[in-house]
Amino acid sequence: MKQIYLRCLTVLLFSLITVAAYAQKKVSGTVRDPEGQPIPGASIFEKGKNNGTMTDPEGRFTITVPETATLTIKYLGYLTKEVGVGGSAVLNIQLVADEKALNEVVVTALGVKKEKRALGYSSTTVKTSTLENDGSPLNSLTALYGQAPGVRISSTALGPAGGLNINIRNAVALFEGSSTKPLFVIDGIPMLDGPTDINRSTGNGLNDLNMNDIESFEVLKGAKASVLYGSEGANGVILITTKGGGKKDGLGIDFSYSRSFDDPWIMQEFQNEFGSGFPAPWSNPGTVDAEGFYLRNGQQAYYPTNYNFGPKMDGREILWYDGVKRPYVAQKDNIKAFYQNGFTNNVNVAIQGGGDLGNFRTSYSRNDYKGIFQGYNLNDNKFMFSGDIKVTDRVKFKLVSTYVNTFSHNSPNQNQDAFVTYGIPRQLDVERLSKEQIVDPETGYFWWYVNNRQAQNPTGGIVRDGLAKNYFWNQTMNSYDNTREHFINSATVSVNLAKGLSLETLGGFDLITNHGETKERVTRPLIESAGGYYGINNNKEMRINAQSLLHYDKQLTENLELNAFVGGVIQRRTYESVGRFTRGGFITRDWFSLNNSKNDEFYNSGDRAYSRKLSRLVGLLGSVQLAYKNWLYVELQGRRDASSILPPENNVYFYPGLSTSFIYSDAFKLPEWVSYGKLRASWADVGRPGPEYFSNVIYGIGNYGGIITNSPPGDLPPINLQPERKREFEIGLENRFLNNRIGFEFNVYHASTYNQIMGLSVAQATGVGSLRINAGEITNTGFELNLYGTPIKTRDFSWNVVFNASQSKPMVKKLDRGVEEQVLWGAQGATVVAHINEPYGQIKVSSYTKDPVSGKRVVGADGYYSNDATKQDVLGTVIPTAVGGLNNTLSYKGISLDFNIDYSFGSKMVSQTNMYMVGNGSAKNTLEGRDEAHGGLPFYVRNDGKFVGLPSHTSALPADSQYPFIMHNGVILDGVKADGSPNDVIITAEDKYSYYWRSFMDIQPDIVYKNDYIKLRNITVGYTLPNKLTSKMKIQKLTFSVYANNLAYLYKTMPNVDAESLNGTNAFYENNAWPAVRSFGASVRASF
Amino acid sequence: MIIAAVVCSTFSSCKKTLESDYLNPDGFTTPTPEGFYTNVQQQLGIFRTSYGEYFHNFEAFNRTLGTGGTVNDGAANTYGWGNSPYGDIYSKLRSIRAMNDAVAKLPADQQKEYEVFSWTGVVIKGYLFYQLADAYNDVPYTDAMKAQDNNFFPKFDKQQFIYTSILADLKDVSGKLKDYTLGTSAIQQLIKKNDIWFAGDLIKWRTFINSLRLRLAMRISLADAQLAKTTIQEVLQDGVYAKDRASSITLVDLQQDRAFEFLINRALEELRTRGSGYLWLPQNMMKVLKKSGQPDDPRIKVLFQPDKNGNYTPMPAEANDVSVIRDQIDQTNLAKTFPSLYNRTTFERNTALPTMVITSTEVHLILAEAGLRWPDLGISVTDQLKAGVQESIDIYYEINNKNKDLVYTGVMPEAAPVKPDQATIDLFLAAKIAEFNVANSTEKLGLIYDQRYVHFNMLKPYELWADTRRLTKELGSRVKKSASNFLLMERTVYPSSEESNNRENFQAVQAQNNYTSPVWFTGR
């Protein structure tokens, strides 16, 4: 076998092996580091000759040299040492660390460890040890906020229990089926990850990572960094390395406990002066009295609508919807009453140890989370084992195994109608609703459906169905449960075949199973209508990965070193989902069983019932790196993939990558204050096959009355689909100064994603919704800066600071078939588009009609602004152009203070919450003009319906008035009439605010908001007890900390909603009005 | 070299596995033209009733056409219509295109054998397109469904052009079928099985086509009177159209066991349980059914069910009147509601409820109106009116009688009444004709409209909506059966994706892209 591999290398790596040998004197020995640990892979050379060798994994070497020879011993990160052989037959050499070099070993693609100086591309390491006092965030990846330049993170509105949107270098796609997320690889195993939304989302596999088990994140950004991941590396890769075992002082037990209190952080600003209702001119005369009150049975009554355009809340007693008289006052905190205070509780314990034979670490972690939404809670258990064992001198085995189970109960659904679109009456006593009007105490049915309350209590459908039923009843009486089990396992066998030749084989899988169970109670007697629902949904997703790499490392000459490997990768990915549910309601009340289905269960051709997917990928890869004097590195890599996803004629594809790293601070003599300087460049062209079955031409099949039916696909199938490609060129500069006290890393890159596999949207009238093709090109040029330093460092005090910045703007260069614009998202007249030769993700909305001369808005004869459908305003893009963070650590003796700030600039967001808050009269800024006190103009409604201005609010009622009173809520919109003269047409203030309803909720230019922010992400204060104290307690280390997460916006442009309130990981907009979650907590960490 | 050989052999065996995994195992790849044909016909919302469509239709139309009583709280309705026929109809047409493409790939002799499929496909296309044009006015027609021909930017055709084209197509196919006999070849015989509407009965097809021509002709009676009149004349000459129960085009669903999943029954059940309901006996319909000095309309008892007092009490139309009875509104016990509901035995609980595609009543009412508009056609208006009402009574009693759901506890015996004897019906009919005869010519149109209002009720909102919009020109508020605070939608808006994906052509129609511009056929 060894021979085969050797031959193979010979073929693939051009016979680079030449070893000179002169039979003179055999010298052997060991090379060790200052701690006495052996150094494998150190090079030993006869000075001035082409004769050399390398140390084995035990640090041992043997070389034959003349007695007069001098040996040169080199290993990165250590000062080069020269030793005269003389008469010695055994040489034990200890190297001294090179403080100036500060060499880091980083994990690169496929788990290959390399010195960072050798990398010709950008890679950022985030060590969790610097973040460990921040509590144990429910989602470990939140730790990456602001930590790596070019990495953009945004949470969804669901907060910490929901999915996270992670994006590297503004990766974008023209097709929603394409993922823009990076590939996550944990201990060599590619992780399962998918998009999440905010409708009863239970998160995805990434939510199962345990921050306490993670050693580091390695962010591989460009195409070259991830070229060996080929098909999946186009969006960058985040490598996660878990903590391994090792001998520790003491018992080797680590324990931590943290608890945080999670508060709903409501950012909406409401008006508290006017309650629900309509202004008089919106209702027929007689419906509303002169004071604007709705009349029910002749009494002033609760207006059964959600629009807050009713009369002023002056505390008078009115007839409530349930027939009781109550004061008509604002419930200022009624939105808060929908939510509750939550918490996150985490316990973590780990034990580790090690010895000559091997090491291990095992841990258990438990999270209990109570969400801010009624009834929402979650808990998980996370187990992990990591162990390695030396099987023989040449063979090592490593096993990493994790198991996580997560139970989620009643993650909320969006409920847009109730929470956003139609508003909530400002006088609605939500607490009363939730306590008294959800469950009928006698029958246990939905309160409103008992005793005809729904017809007899005029409250409006939104309060009854939207809030009472779809929120309170569903969240507290029904169950929407999901249990996720997640296994990630990897086993690695490393074999040292010969000097410089080793084989590493890894196999493993990521497996997620979900068991969903829905139990909906009967809301009214079954005799009245069907009711009750029980459903289960099981799915299983698995990704198996096996790879084998044969490494060959050889010191070719004194100055030239070869590091090469070839290998293969096999992957198999499967998904299967099966659902079963009752149909037509229950037979008997609230027995949650499929046997309680009123109608027989039918096979459903939709996705809910059954779906499956399978894809395979086989890859061959090779990498050759040559190092000259350890200051010039050239690396050539290539991978050839064959994927089952693409049509057989195109399913094999190759992608190459090339990079170079030049450590000019070693090549040239530079001033002493320059500690390190490196210039690097890389290029790669990667490819990927798109989603499974995307290019299949398949038809629907059905049966109606015994006759077979066939239906065509809803889009135009592709012909000859090719893999999509991404090509990226990157150069970077890395410098450190003043003995490494300060430094920076700067990258500039240009990427082009072309031949994208996509569904190109076309008009529905073409008969198809989209064309499945290779089309489009997006280019992206950007830079990244990582600036770090230690401004202050004394014996007791130090201040470390890291600043990350990045900027880029993806541009659309091509589409196809004459289509110039691809709609990425669209709703109510607004679109987010990719338009040729424009930045990706532009938001377009119909312009207001404007006067060409004055530029003012034109007001129609009806007194309203209108939109000019022929013109569209381009209002910015959804992609931020600049993101980054500022991270500080201040330490004084045992006390540390960390605070992290991150920012995002340059994007805009469509905020329908803002639009509807104005449109339904809930927002604080909708008061002007509503009555005399708020500057409203006096007018009356003439018999012909026309609004006619009056000189004063005390004017007498004209005889031709349609209503028996005059109005006080007139406004005149700022603008000009069609002829250019100033507008003088009176409308009501309520019409001014609710103009969205006039255009059927079309999004207007003024509700697309700039979404810039600077956020104080977290503050942590930690105190580590002095050693002399803890040692008496038999504790190795004891740290207490208090922290606050998602703390405050230092700057924010988005009104009323959180800047991170997106509707999902693949969404560009928000329309949820959910509060953000702010948490305050404390933790204790102890090592025994 | 050895490893290269190993790699190569591994790769070639891998390649086979990869190729076998390429296709979705749940993906079907061998469709047939007749499979597409049956698929076109069985799609919900053409002949089969569609739960989703009706759910939204009740909300949008029951209030604004006054066909369903609601707990009116005085607020004006918005024009929103949850259903969007646009994408829906183009996607229904997709199977016709697929069928034609599949046929075109066959040898010429086989193509000829499929011609009945193609001709009747043209009829189905017309049947869908007129509905699309009714809802939007101008829509892509000539350029539509041409993605396969690389036409991705279809222009919008005028409603007039679309109507004219459909009428020409229908005439053409009607003529072709008149002299056609099905052959005995396997392909030609396929239509007997795959035509789930008419089982390959070409007379039925011609009845449907000609009746449809009458419907469309009357629709354009104000906008293109000449074409309307000529078309009616041609159909009358041909003589094949829905003229009695036997020739009425109705379809009983073959999947009645799934009615509460897919069909109108589910929509009726779900809409009824809403607070505002939409399915109470509407006051304005009761005014037509029960007129002082006339016998009660026999249809009252099959269209509606008695309330808890045994009366047929309507839900008041206006909010103020609703307010007065609000405390008495009661549907705790469905056999004893207050006010009355639509008859649950006839409709909601009746899985055998046929789709009344084109009934003889509708045709009689069209002919009655045609007789009024063009006396030279020689149509007896009163005979047509009388036959229309008689056959409407007949079919609703027949449908009511079809419901065999006697186990459902909410059903009340009074909701399955015995049909009155013919003498009683004749008395009623005589009163209707007497009322008609004394009315002036405008009111005569109004009385015909009233019969459509009752006959179509909430079951056929599209036809009633079209007639209401059309007759508004001549009859004004005479055809407003809704409460005063409910607004009538003139058309619906195009999906926004059409605007962004077909911007240049869209410019031609964007001025009318609102809910308030009357469509061409209204003549307004």
GROMACS .gro file of N, CA and C in nm, chain A residues 396-435:
model
  120
  396LYS      N    1  -0.217   0.670   1.545
  396LYS     CA    2  -0.297   0.742   1.643
  396LYS      C    3  -0.443   0.735   1.603
  397PHE      N    4  -0.527   0.733   1.704
  397PHE     CA    5  -0.670   0.729   1.676
  397PHE      C    6  -0.739   0.839   1.758
  398LYS      N    7  -0.831   0.905   1.696
  398LYS     CA    8  -0.900   1.013   1.766
  398LYS      C    9  -1.051   1.000   1.741
  399LEU      N   10  -1.126   1.020   1.845
  399LEU     CA   11  -1.272   1.012   1.831
  399LEU      C   12  -1.334   1.136   1.895
  400VAL      N   13  -1.417   1.201   1.820
  400VAL     CA   14  -1.493   1.315   1.876
  400VAL      C   15  -1.640   1.283   1.856
  401SER      N   16  -1.714   1.287   1.965
  401SER     CA   17  -1.853   1.246   1.955
  401SER      C   18  -1.940   1.343   2.034
  402THR      N   19  -2.042   1.394   1.970
  402THR     CA   20  -2.133   1.482   2.043
  402THR      C   21  -2.276   1.434   2.022
  403TYR      N   22  -2.353   1.454   2.124
  403TYR     CA   23  -2.496   1.424   2.115
  403TYR      C   24  -2.571   1.538   2.183
  404VAL      N   25  -2.670   1.589   2.114
  404VAL     CA   26  -2.748   1.701   2.170
  404VAL      C   27  -2.895   1.669   2.151
  405ASN      N   28  -2.973   1.687   2.254
  405ASN     CA   29  -3.117   1.685   2.230
  405ASN      C   30  -3.176   1.818   2.275
  406THR      N   31  -3.265   1.868   2.194
  406THR     CA   32  -3.324   1.999   2.220
  406THR      C   33  -3.475   1.986   2.213
  407PHE      N   34  -3.540   2.032   2.314
  407PHE     CA   35  -3.686   2.029   2.315
  407PHE      C   36  -3.737   2.173   2.312
  408SER      N   37  -3.819   2.200   2.212
  408SER     CA   38  -3.871   2.336   2.199
  408SER      C   39  -4.023   2.330   2.209
  409HIS      N   40  -4.077   2.415   2.292
  409HIS     CA   41  -4.222   2.416   2.312
  409HIS      C   42  -4.276   2.555   2.278
  410ASN      N   43  -4.362   2.559   2.181
  410ASN     CA   44  -4.436   2.681   2.145
  410ASN      C   45  -4.351   2.801   2.106
  411SER      N   46  -4.258   2.773   2.021
  411SER     CA   47  -4.192   2.884   1.954
  411SER      C   48  -4.303   2.961   1.881
  412PRO      N   49  -4.303   3.093   1.887
  412PRO     CA   50  -4.419   3.167   1.837
  412PRO      C   51  -4.427   3.167   1.685
  413ASN      N   52  -4.544   3.192   1.634
  413ASN     CA   53  -4.552   3.219   1.490
  413ASN      C   54  -4.575   3.368   1.469
  414GLN      N   55  -4.566   3.408   1.345
  414GLN     CA   56  -4.549   3.550   1.321
  414GLN      C   57  -4.670   3.635   1.353
  415ASN      N   58  -4.787   3.589   1.316
  415ASN     CA   59  -4.910   3.658   1.354
  415ASN      C   60  -4.910   3.803   1.309
  416GLN      N   61  -4.874   3.822   1.183
  416GLN     CA   62  -4.856   3.959   1.135
  416GLN      C   63  -4.983   4.043   1.141
  417ASP      N   64  -5.095   3.984   1.106
  417ASP     CA   65  -5.219   4.062   1.104
  417ASP      C   66  -5.243   4.130   1.239
  418ALA      N   67  -5.224   4.052   1.345
  418ALA     CA   68  -5.257   4.106   1.478
  418ALA      C   69  -5.148   4.198   1.530
  419PHE      N   70  -5.024   4.154   1.519
  419PHE     CA   71  -4.918   4.232   1.581
  419PHE      C   72  -4.876   4.353   1.499
  420VAL      N   73  -4.900   4.346   1.369
  420VAL     CA   74  -4.845   4.452   1.284
  420VAL      C   75  -4.953   4.522   1.202
  421THR      N   76  -5.016   4.447   1.114
  421THR     CA   77  -5.092   4.513   1.008
  421THR      C   78  -5.209   4.595   1.059
  422TYR      N   79  -5.292   4.535   1.142
  422TYR     CA   80  -5.414   4.606   1.178
  422TYR      C   81  -5.406   4.679   1.309
  423GLY      N   82  -5.295   4.662   1.378
  423GLY     CA   83  -5.278   4.738   1.501
  423GLY      C   84  -5.358   4.681   1.616
  424ILE      N   85  -5.332   4.736   1.730
  424ILE     CA   86  -5.398   4.691   1.851
  424ILE      C   87  -5.457   4.814   1.917
  425PRO      N   88  -5.587   4.808   1.951
  425PRO     CA   89  -5.648   4.929   2.010
  425PRO      C   90  -5.566   4.978   2.129
  426ARG      N   91  -5.541   5.106   2.132
  426ARG     CA   92  -5.458   5.160   2.240
  426ARG      C   93  -5.530   5.146   2.374
  427GLN      N   94  -5.663   5.134   2.372
  427GLN     CA   95  -5.735   5.121   2.498
  427GLN      C   96  -5.757   4.975   2.537
  428LEU      N   97  -5.704   4.883   2.455
  428LEU     CA   98  -5.729   4.741   2.483
  428LEU      C   99  -5.652   4.697   2.607
  429ASP      N  100  -5.727   4.644   2.702
  429ASP     CA  101  -5.665   4.592   2.823
  429ASP      C  102  -5.620   4.450   2.795
  430VAL      N  103  -5.497   4.437   2.752
  430VAL     CA  104  -5.446   4.307   2.708
  430VAL      C  105  -5.439   4.209   2.825
  431GLU      N  106  -5.409   4.263   2.942
  431GLU     CA  107  -5.400   4.175   3.058
  431GLU      C  108  -5.537   4.112   3.089
  432ARG      N  109  -5.640   4.195   3.081
  432ARG     CA  110  -5.776   4.143   3.105
  432ARG      C  111  -5.810   4.037   2.999
  433LEU      N  112  -5.777   4.072   2.875
  433LEU     CA  113  -5.804   3.979   2.765
  433LEU      C  114  -5.736   3.845   2.795
  434SER      N  115  -5.610   3.851   2.835
  434SER     CA  116  -5.535   3.726   2.852
  434SER      C  117  -5.583   3.648   2.975
  435LYS      N  118  -5.631   3.719   3.075
  435LYS     CA  119  -5.672   3.648   3.196
  435LYS      C  120  -5.817   3.604   3.194
   0.00000   0.00000   0.00000
